[in-house]
Coordinates of C-alpha atoms in Angstrom, one line a residue:
Chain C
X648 CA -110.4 105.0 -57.8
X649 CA -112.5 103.9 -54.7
X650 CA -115.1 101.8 -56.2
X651 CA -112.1 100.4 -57.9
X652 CA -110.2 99.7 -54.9
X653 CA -113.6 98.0 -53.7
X654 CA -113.6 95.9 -56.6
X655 CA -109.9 94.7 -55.9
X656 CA -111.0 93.8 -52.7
X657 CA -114.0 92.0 -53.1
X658 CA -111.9 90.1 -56.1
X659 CA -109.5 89.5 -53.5
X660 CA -111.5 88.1 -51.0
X661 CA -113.3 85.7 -53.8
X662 CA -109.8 84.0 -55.6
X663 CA -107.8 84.0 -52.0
X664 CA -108.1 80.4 -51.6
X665 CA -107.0 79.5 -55.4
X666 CA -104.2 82.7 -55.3
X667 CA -102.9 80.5 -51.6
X668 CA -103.0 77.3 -53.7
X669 CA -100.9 78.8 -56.8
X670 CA -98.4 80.0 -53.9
X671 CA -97.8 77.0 -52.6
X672 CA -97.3 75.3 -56.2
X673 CA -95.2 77.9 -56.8
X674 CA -93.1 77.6 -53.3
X675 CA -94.0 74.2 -51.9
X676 CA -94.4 75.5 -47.8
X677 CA -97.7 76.5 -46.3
X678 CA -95.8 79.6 -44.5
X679 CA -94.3 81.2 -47.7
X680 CA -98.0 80.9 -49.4
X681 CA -99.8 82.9 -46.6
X682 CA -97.2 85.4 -46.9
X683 CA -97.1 85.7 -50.8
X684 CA -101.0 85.9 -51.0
X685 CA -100.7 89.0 -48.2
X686 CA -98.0 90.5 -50.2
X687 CA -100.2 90.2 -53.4
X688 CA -103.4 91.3 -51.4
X689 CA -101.1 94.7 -50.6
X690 CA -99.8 95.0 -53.9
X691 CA -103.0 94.8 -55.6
X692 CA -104.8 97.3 -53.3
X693 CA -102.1 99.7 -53.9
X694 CA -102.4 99.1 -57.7
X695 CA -106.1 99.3 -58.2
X696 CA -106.1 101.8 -60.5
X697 CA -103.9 99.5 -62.8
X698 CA -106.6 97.1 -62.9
X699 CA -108.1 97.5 -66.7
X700 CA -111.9 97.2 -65.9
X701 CA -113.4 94.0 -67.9
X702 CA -110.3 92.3 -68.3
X703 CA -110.0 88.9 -66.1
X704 CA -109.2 90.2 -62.0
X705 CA -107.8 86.5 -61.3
X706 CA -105.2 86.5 -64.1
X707 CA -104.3 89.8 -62.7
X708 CA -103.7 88.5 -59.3
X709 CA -102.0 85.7 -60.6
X710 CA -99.8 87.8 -62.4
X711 CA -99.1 90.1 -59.4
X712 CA -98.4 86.7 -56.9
X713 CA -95.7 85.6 -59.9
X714 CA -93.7 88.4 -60.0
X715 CA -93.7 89.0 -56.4
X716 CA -92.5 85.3 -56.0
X717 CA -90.3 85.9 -59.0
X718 CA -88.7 89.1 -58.2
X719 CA -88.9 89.0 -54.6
X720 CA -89.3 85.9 -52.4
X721 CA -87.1 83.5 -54.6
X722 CA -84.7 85.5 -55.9
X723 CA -84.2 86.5 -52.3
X724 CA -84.1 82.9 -51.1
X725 CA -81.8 81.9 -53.6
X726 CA -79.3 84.9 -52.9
X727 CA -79.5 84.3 -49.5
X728 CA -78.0 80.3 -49.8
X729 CA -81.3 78.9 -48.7
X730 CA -81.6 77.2 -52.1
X731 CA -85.2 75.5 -52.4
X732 CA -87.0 73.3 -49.5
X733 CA -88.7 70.2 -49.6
X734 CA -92.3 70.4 -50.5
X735 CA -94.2 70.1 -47.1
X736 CA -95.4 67.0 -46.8
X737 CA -98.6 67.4 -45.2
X738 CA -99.7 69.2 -48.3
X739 CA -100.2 66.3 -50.2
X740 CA -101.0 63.4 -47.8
X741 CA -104.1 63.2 -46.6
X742 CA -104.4 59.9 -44.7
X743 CA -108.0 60.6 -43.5
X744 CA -109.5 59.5 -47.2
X745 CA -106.9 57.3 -48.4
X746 CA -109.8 56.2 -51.3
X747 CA -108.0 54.5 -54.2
X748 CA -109.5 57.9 -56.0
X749 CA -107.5 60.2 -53.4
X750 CA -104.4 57.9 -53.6
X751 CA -104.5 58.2 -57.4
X752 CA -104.7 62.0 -57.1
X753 CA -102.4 62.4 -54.5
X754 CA -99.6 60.7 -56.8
X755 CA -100.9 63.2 -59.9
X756 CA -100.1 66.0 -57.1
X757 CA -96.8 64.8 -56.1
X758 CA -95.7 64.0 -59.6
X759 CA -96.7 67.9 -60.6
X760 CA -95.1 69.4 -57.7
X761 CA -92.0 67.2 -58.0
X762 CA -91.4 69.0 -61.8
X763 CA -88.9 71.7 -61.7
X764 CA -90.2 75.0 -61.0
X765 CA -90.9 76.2 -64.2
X766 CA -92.5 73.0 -65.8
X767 CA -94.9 72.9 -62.7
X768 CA -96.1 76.3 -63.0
X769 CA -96.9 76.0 -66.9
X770 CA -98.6 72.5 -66.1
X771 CA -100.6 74.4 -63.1
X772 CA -102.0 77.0 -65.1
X773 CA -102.7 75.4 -68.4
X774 CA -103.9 72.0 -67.0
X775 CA -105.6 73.0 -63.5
X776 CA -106.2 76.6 -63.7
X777 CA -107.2 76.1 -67.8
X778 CA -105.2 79.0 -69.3
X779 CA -104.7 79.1 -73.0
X780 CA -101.2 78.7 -73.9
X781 CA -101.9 82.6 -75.1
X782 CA -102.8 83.4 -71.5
X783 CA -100.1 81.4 -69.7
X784 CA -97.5 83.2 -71.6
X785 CA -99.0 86.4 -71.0
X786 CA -99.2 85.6 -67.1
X787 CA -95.9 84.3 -67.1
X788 CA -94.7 87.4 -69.9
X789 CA -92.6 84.5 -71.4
X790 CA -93.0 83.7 -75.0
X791 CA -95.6 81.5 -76.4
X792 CA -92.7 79.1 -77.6
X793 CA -91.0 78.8 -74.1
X794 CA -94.3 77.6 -72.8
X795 CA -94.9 74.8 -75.4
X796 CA -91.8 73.6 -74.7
X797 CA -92.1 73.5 -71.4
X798 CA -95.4 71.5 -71.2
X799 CA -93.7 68.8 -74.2
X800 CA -91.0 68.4 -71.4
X801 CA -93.1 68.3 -68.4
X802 CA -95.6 66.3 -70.6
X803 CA -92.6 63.7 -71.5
X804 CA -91.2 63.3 -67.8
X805 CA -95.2 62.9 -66.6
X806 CA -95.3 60.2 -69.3
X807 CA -92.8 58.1 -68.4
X808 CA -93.6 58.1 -64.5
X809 CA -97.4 57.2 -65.5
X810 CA -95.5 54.4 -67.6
X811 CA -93.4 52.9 -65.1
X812 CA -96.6 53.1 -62.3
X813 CA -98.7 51.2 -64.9
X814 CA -95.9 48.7 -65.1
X815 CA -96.0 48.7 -61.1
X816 CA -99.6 48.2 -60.8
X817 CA -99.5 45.4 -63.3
X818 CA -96.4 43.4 -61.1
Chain I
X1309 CA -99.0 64.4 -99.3
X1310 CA -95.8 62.2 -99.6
X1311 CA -95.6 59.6 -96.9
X1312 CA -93.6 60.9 -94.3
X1313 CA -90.3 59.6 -93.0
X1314 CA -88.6 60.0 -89.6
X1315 CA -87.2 63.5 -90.3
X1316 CA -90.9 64.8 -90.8
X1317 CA -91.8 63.6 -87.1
X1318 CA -93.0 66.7 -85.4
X1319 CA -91.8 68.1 -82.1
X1320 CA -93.2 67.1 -78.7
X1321 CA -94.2 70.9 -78.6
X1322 CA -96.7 70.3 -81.4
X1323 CA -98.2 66.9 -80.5
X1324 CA -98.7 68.2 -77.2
X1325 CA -100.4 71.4 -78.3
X1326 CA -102.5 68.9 -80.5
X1327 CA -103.6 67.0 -77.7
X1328 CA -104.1 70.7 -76.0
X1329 CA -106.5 71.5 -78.5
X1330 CA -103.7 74.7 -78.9
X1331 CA -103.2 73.6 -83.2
X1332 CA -105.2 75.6 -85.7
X1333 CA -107.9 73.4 -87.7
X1334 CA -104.9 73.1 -90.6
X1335 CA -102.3 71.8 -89.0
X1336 CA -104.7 70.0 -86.4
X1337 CA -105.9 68.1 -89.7
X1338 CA -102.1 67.5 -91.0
X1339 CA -101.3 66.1 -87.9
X1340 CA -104.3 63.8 -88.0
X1341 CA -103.2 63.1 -91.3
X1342 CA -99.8 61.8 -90.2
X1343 CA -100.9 60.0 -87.0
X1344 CA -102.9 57.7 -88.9
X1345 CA -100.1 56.9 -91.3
X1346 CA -96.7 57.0 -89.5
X1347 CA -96.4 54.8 -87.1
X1348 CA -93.6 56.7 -85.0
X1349 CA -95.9 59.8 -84.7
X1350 CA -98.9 57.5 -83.4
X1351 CA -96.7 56.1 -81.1
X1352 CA -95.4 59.1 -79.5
X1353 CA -98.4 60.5 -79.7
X1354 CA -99.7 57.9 -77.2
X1355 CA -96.5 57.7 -75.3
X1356 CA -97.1 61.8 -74.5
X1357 CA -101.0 61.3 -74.2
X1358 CA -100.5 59.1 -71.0
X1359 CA -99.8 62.4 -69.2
X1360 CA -103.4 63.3 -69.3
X1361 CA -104.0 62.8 -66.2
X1362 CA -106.5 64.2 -63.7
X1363 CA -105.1 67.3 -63.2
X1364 CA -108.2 69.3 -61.6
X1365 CA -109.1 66.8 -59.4
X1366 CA -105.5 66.3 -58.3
X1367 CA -105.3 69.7 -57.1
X1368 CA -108.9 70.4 -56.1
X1369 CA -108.0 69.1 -52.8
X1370 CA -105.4 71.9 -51.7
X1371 CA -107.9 74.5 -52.5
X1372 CA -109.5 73.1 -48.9
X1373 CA -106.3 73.0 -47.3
X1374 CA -106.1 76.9 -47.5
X1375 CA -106.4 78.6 -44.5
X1376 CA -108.9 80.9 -46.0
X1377 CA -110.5 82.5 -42.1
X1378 CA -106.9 83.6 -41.5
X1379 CA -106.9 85.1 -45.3
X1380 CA -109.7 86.5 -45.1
X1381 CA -108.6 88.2 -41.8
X1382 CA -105.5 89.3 -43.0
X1383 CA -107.2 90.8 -46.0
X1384 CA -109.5 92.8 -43.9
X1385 CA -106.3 94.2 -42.2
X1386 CA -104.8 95.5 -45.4
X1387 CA -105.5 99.2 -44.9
X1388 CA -106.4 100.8 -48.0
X1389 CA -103.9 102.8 -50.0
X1390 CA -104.0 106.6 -49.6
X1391 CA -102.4 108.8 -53.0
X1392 CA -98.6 108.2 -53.1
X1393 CA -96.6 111.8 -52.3
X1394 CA -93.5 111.6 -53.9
X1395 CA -91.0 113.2 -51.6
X1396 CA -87.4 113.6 -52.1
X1397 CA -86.6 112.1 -48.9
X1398 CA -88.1 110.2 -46.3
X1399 CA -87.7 106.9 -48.1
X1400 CA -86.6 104.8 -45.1
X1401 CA -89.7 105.7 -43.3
X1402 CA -92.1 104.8 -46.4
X1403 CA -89.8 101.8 -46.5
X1404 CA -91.2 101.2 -42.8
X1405 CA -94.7 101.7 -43.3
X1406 CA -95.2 99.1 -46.3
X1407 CA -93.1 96.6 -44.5
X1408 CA -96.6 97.6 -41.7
X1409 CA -98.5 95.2 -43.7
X1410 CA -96.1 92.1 -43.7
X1411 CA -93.6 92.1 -45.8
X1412 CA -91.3 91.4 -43.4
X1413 CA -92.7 88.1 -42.2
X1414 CA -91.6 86.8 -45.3
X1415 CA -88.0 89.1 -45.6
X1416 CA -89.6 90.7 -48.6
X1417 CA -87.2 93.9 -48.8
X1418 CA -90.0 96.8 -49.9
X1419 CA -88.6 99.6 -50.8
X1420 CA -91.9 100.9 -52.0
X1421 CA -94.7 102.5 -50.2
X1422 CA -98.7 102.9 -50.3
X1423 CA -98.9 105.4 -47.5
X1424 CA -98.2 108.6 -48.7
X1425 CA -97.6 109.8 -45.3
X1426 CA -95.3 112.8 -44.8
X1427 CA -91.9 111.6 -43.3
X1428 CA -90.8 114.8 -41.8
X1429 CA -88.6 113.0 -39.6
X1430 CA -85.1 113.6 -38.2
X1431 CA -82.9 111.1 -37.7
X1432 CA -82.4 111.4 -33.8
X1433 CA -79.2 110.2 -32.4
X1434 CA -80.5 108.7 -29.0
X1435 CA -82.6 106.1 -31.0
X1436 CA -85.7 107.7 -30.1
X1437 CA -86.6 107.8 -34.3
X1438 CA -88.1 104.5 -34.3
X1439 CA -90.7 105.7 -31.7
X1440 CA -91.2 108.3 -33.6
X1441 CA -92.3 106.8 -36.8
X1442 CA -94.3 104.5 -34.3
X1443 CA -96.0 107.2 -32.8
X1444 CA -96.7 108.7 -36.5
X1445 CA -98.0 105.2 -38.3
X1446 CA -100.2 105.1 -34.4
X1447 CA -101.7 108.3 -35.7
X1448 CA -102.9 106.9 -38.7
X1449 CA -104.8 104.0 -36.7
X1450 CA -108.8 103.9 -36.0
X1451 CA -110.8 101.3 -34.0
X1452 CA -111.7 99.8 -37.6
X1453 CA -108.1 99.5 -38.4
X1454 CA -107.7 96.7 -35.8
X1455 CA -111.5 95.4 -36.7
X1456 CA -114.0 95.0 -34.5
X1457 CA -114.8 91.1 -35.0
X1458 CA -114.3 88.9 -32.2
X1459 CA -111.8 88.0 -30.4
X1460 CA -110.1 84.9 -31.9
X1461 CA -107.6 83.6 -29.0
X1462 CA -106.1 80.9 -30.7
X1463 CA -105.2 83.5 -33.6
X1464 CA -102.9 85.8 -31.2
X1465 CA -101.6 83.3 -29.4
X1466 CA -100.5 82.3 -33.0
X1467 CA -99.3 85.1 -33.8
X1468 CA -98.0 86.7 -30.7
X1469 CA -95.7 83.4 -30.9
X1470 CA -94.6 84.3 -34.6
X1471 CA -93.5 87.7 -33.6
X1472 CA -92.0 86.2 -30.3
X1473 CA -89.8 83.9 -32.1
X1474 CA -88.7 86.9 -34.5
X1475 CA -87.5 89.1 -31.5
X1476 CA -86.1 86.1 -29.6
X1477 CA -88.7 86.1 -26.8
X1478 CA -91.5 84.2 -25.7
X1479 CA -94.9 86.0 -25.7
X1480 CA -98.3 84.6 -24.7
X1481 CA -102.1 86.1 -24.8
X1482 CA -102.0 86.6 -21.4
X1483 CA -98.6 88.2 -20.7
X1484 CA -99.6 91.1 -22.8
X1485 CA -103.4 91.9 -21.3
X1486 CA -104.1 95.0 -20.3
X1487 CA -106.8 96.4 -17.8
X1488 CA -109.4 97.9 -19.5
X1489 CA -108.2 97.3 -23.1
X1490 CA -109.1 94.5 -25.6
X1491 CA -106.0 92.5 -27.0
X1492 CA -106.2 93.0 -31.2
X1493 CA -103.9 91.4 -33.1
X1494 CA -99.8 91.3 -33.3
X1495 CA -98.0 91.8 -36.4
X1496 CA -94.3 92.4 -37.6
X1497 CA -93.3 95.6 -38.6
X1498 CA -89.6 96.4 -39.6
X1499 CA -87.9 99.9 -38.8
X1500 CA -84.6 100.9 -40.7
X1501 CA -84.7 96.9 -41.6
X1502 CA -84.9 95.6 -38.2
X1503 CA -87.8 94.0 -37.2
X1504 CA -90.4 95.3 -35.1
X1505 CA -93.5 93.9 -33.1
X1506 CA -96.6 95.7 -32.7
X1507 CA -99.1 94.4 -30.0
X1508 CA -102.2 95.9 -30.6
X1509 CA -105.2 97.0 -28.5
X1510 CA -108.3 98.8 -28.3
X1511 CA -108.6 101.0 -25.4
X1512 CA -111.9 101.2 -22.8
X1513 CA -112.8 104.4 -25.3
X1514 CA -112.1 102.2 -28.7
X1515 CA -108.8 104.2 -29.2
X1516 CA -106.3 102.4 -30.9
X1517 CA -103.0 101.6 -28.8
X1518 CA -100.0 99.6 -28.5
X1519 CA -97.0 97.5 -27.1
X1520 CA -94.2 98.1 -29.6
X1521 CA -91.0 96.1 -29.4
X1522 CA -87.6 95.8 -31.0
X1523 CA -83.9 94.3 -30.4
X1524 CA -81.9 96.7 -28.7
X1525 CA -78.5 95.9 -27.0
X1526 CA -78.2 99.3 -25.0
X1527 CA -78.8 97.7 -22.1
X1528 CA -81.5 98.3 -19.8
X1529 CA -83.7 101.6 -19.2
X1530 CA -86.0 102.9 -16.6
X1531 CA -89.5 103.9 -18.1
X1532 CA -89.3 107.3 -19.4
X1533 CA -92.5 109.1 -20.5
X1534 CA -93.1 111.1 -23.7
X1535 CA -95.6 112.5 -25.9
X1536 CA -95.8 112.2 -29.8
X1537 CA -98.8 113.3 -32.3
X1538 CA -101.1 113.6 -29.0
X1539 CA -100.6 110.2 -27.4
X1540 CA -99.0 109.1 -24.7
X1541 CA -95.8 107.0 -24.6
X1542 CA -94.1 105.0 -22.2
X1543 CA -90.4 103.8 -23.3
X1544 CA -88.2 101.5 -21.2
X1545 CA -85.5 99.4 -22.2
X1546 CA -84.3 95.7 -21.1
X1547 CA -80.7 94.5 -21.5
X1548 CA -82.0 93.1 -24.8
X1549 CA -85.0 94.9 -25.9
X1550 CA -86.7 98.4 -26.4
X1551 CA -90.2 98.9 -25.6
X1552 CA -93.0 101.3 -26.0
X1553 CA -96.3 101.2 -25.2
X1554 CA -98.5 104.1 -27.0
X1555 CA -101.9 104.9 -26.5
X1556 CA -104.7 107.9 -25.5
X1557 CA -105.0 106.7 -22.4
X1558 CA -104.1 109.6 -19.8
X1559 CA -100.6 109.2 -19.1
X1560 CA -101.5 107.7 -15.6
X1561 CA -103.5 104.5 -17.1
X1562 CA -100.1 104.0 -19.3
X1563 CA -97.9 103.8 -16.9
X1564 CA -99.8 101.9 -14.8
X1565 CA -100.1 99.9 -17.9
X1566 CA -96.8 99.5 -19.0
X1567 CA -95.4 98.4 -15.0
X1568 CA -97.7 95.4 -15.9
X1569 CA -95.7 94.5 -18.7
X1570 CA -92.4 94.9 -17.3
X1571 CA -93.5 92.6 -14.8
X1572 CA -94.7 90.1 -17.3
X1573 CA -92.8 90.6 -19.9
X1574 CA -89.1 89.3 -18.6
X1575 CA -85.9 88.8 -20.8

């Protein structure tokens, strides 16, 4: 159980930067992200022995950062009338290396993080985290079906945007 | 195969899990089949292919944006789990010591525990229970629980303001010094749901102590002095706030302690 608990940790420690960058996918502010990657750190310490040894550790956490967003954070936000915030700005600017590269991805970021919440988080982890469908849906425990269709819709809406910026760029 | 009309157009669902790579080698091959004969397909096909987009490198940039000194702090503070008692009662202490690690800061309400710590508490009715289960989570503390890295200023006056602006006061790095002891870190805790701030310090032996505040509205206290699971206490009262100030200090160096916070510490 120690040695495990070790493991956990040092897991932990290695996927804390990716785990803070799901978080703030997943809630859009900075402040919420430390906290939901603490909260995960805590929950995942305390279930080290529900680890399964040679499955993957970061699917695991990622699993354990949903549901506490899921069950906890949101839910809580929403019942307390907060509703959802504006994604913090500063997360996607970055005016220091405003390279026609780091415009292009800063629009690919904003046009992610503008999708509703749960066509965002299927395009996260199948397109920049690389899930298999197989392994979203098991992350997400939604059915295989649910996230197809949400990456065709997601897919769609990021289709037409790219159409109407290539129609931009042209004017 | 027939030629296909517009009613044998497949979903967005399976075009995109073509272009995912997510189609098994049949129905990848039917698919390629129909693109290059049904116009309609090949063009939505397209259409839903200009949302490849550079997703990786889109994102790659927020993975630098994480604060990762301040996770990787905040990590080391987790204390690690002991084995779960399961107790009958006691549940709004247990409640308290997993809120300990944070929960609160983000209004998480955890109603689960991973300190099996005995709550043998009674509910006392001069409000004396929340020092109390101070003085028993104290008890738990080493000189490793607060680490023994540096001292990172900037990082308590951080968070010395986000527990400030939780109790509705102003706190600063150098209001809360102490003579002889080494300013940790400050953190929210939550008793019976109410939140709580605990100032931590190392003492001039490496014993763990601390300023512990919460919202009161019993008006102001003189410092009375107490003991609790071997340490010392000093507990006064503004007309807004309770304190305490717990350590292992003799009871002479706390209460010449905490008269230096009352002075700086005014609400």
């Amino acid at each position: 159980m120690i040695a495990n608990e070790q493991e956990i940790r040092a897991g932990l420690s290695q996927y804390l930067t990716r785990l803070w960058r799901y978080a703030v996918v997943l809630s859009h502010q900075r402040d919420v992200a430390d906290d939901l990657v603490q909260a995960t750190c805590v929950r995942a310490l305390e279930r080290a022995s529900q680890f399964v040894p040679g499955t993957r550790l970061d699917r695991w956490l990622f699993s354990i950062l949903h549901s506490i967003w899921l069950n906890e954070v949101r839910s809580r936000r929403v019942r307390m009338g907060q509703g959802f915030v504006d994604a913090d700005e500063s997360l996607v600017f970055d005016g220091a290396r405003d390279t026609e590269t780091h415009i292009f991805a800063n629009q690919v970021l904003r046009q992610v993080q503008a999708l509703p919440e749960a066509q965002r988080t299927v395009v996260f982890l199948a397109y920049v985290e690389e899930l298999s469908y197989r392994e979203v849906a098991d992350l997400l425990e939604i059915p295989i079906g649910t996230v197809m269709s949400r990456l065709a819709a997601a897919r769609a809406k990021l289709a037409a945007s790219a159409g109407v910026n290539a129609l931009e760029g042209k004017g | 195969m027939t030629e296909p009309s517009r009613d044998t157009v497949p979903s967005d669902e399976i075009l995109v899990a073509f272009l995912d790579g997510e189609l098994d080698p049949d129905k990848r091959s039917q698919l390629e089949h129909l693109v290059e004969t049904d116009e309609a397909v090949a063009e939505r096909m397209s259409f839903l292919a200009s949302s490849n987009l550079p997703f990786r490198d889109a994102f790659e940039p927020l993975l630098h944006k994480a604060p990762k000194a301040e996770l990787e702090t905040m990590l080391a503070d987790v204390l690690p789990p002991l084995p779960v008692k399961e107790q009958a009662r006691g549940w709004s202490r247990r409640s308290f010591l997993a809120a300990c690690v944070g929960f609160i800061a983000v209004g998480i309400a955890a109603d689960r525990t991973f300190l099996g710590v005995q709550a043998s508490l009674r509910d006392e009715p001069d409000g004396s229970d929340w020092r109390s289960a101070v003085a028993q989570y104290m008890s738990l503390y080493t000189a490793d629980t607060l680490g023994t890295g540096p001292v990172d200023v900037a990082l308590q006056t951080s968070q010395l303001r986000t527990v400030g602006s939780k109790l509705g006061l102003t706190l600063t790095p150098d209001q809360v010094q102490l003579p002889g002891a080494t300013l940790k870190r400050a953190w929210m805790l939550a008793y019976e749901g109410k939140a709580l701030a605990q100032i931590t310090y190392l003492d001039a032996n490496q014993a763990p102590m601390a300023l512990c505040i919460v919202q009161s509205p019993k008006g102001a206290k003189a410092p009375e002095i107490e003991q609790r699971h071997g340490m010392n206490v000093v507990y006064w009262s503004s007309p807004t706030h309770a304190f305490m100030l717990i350590g292992k200090e003799p009871l002479e160096d706390i209460k010449a302690m905490s008269e230096e916070l009352r002075r700086s510490i005014t609400v």
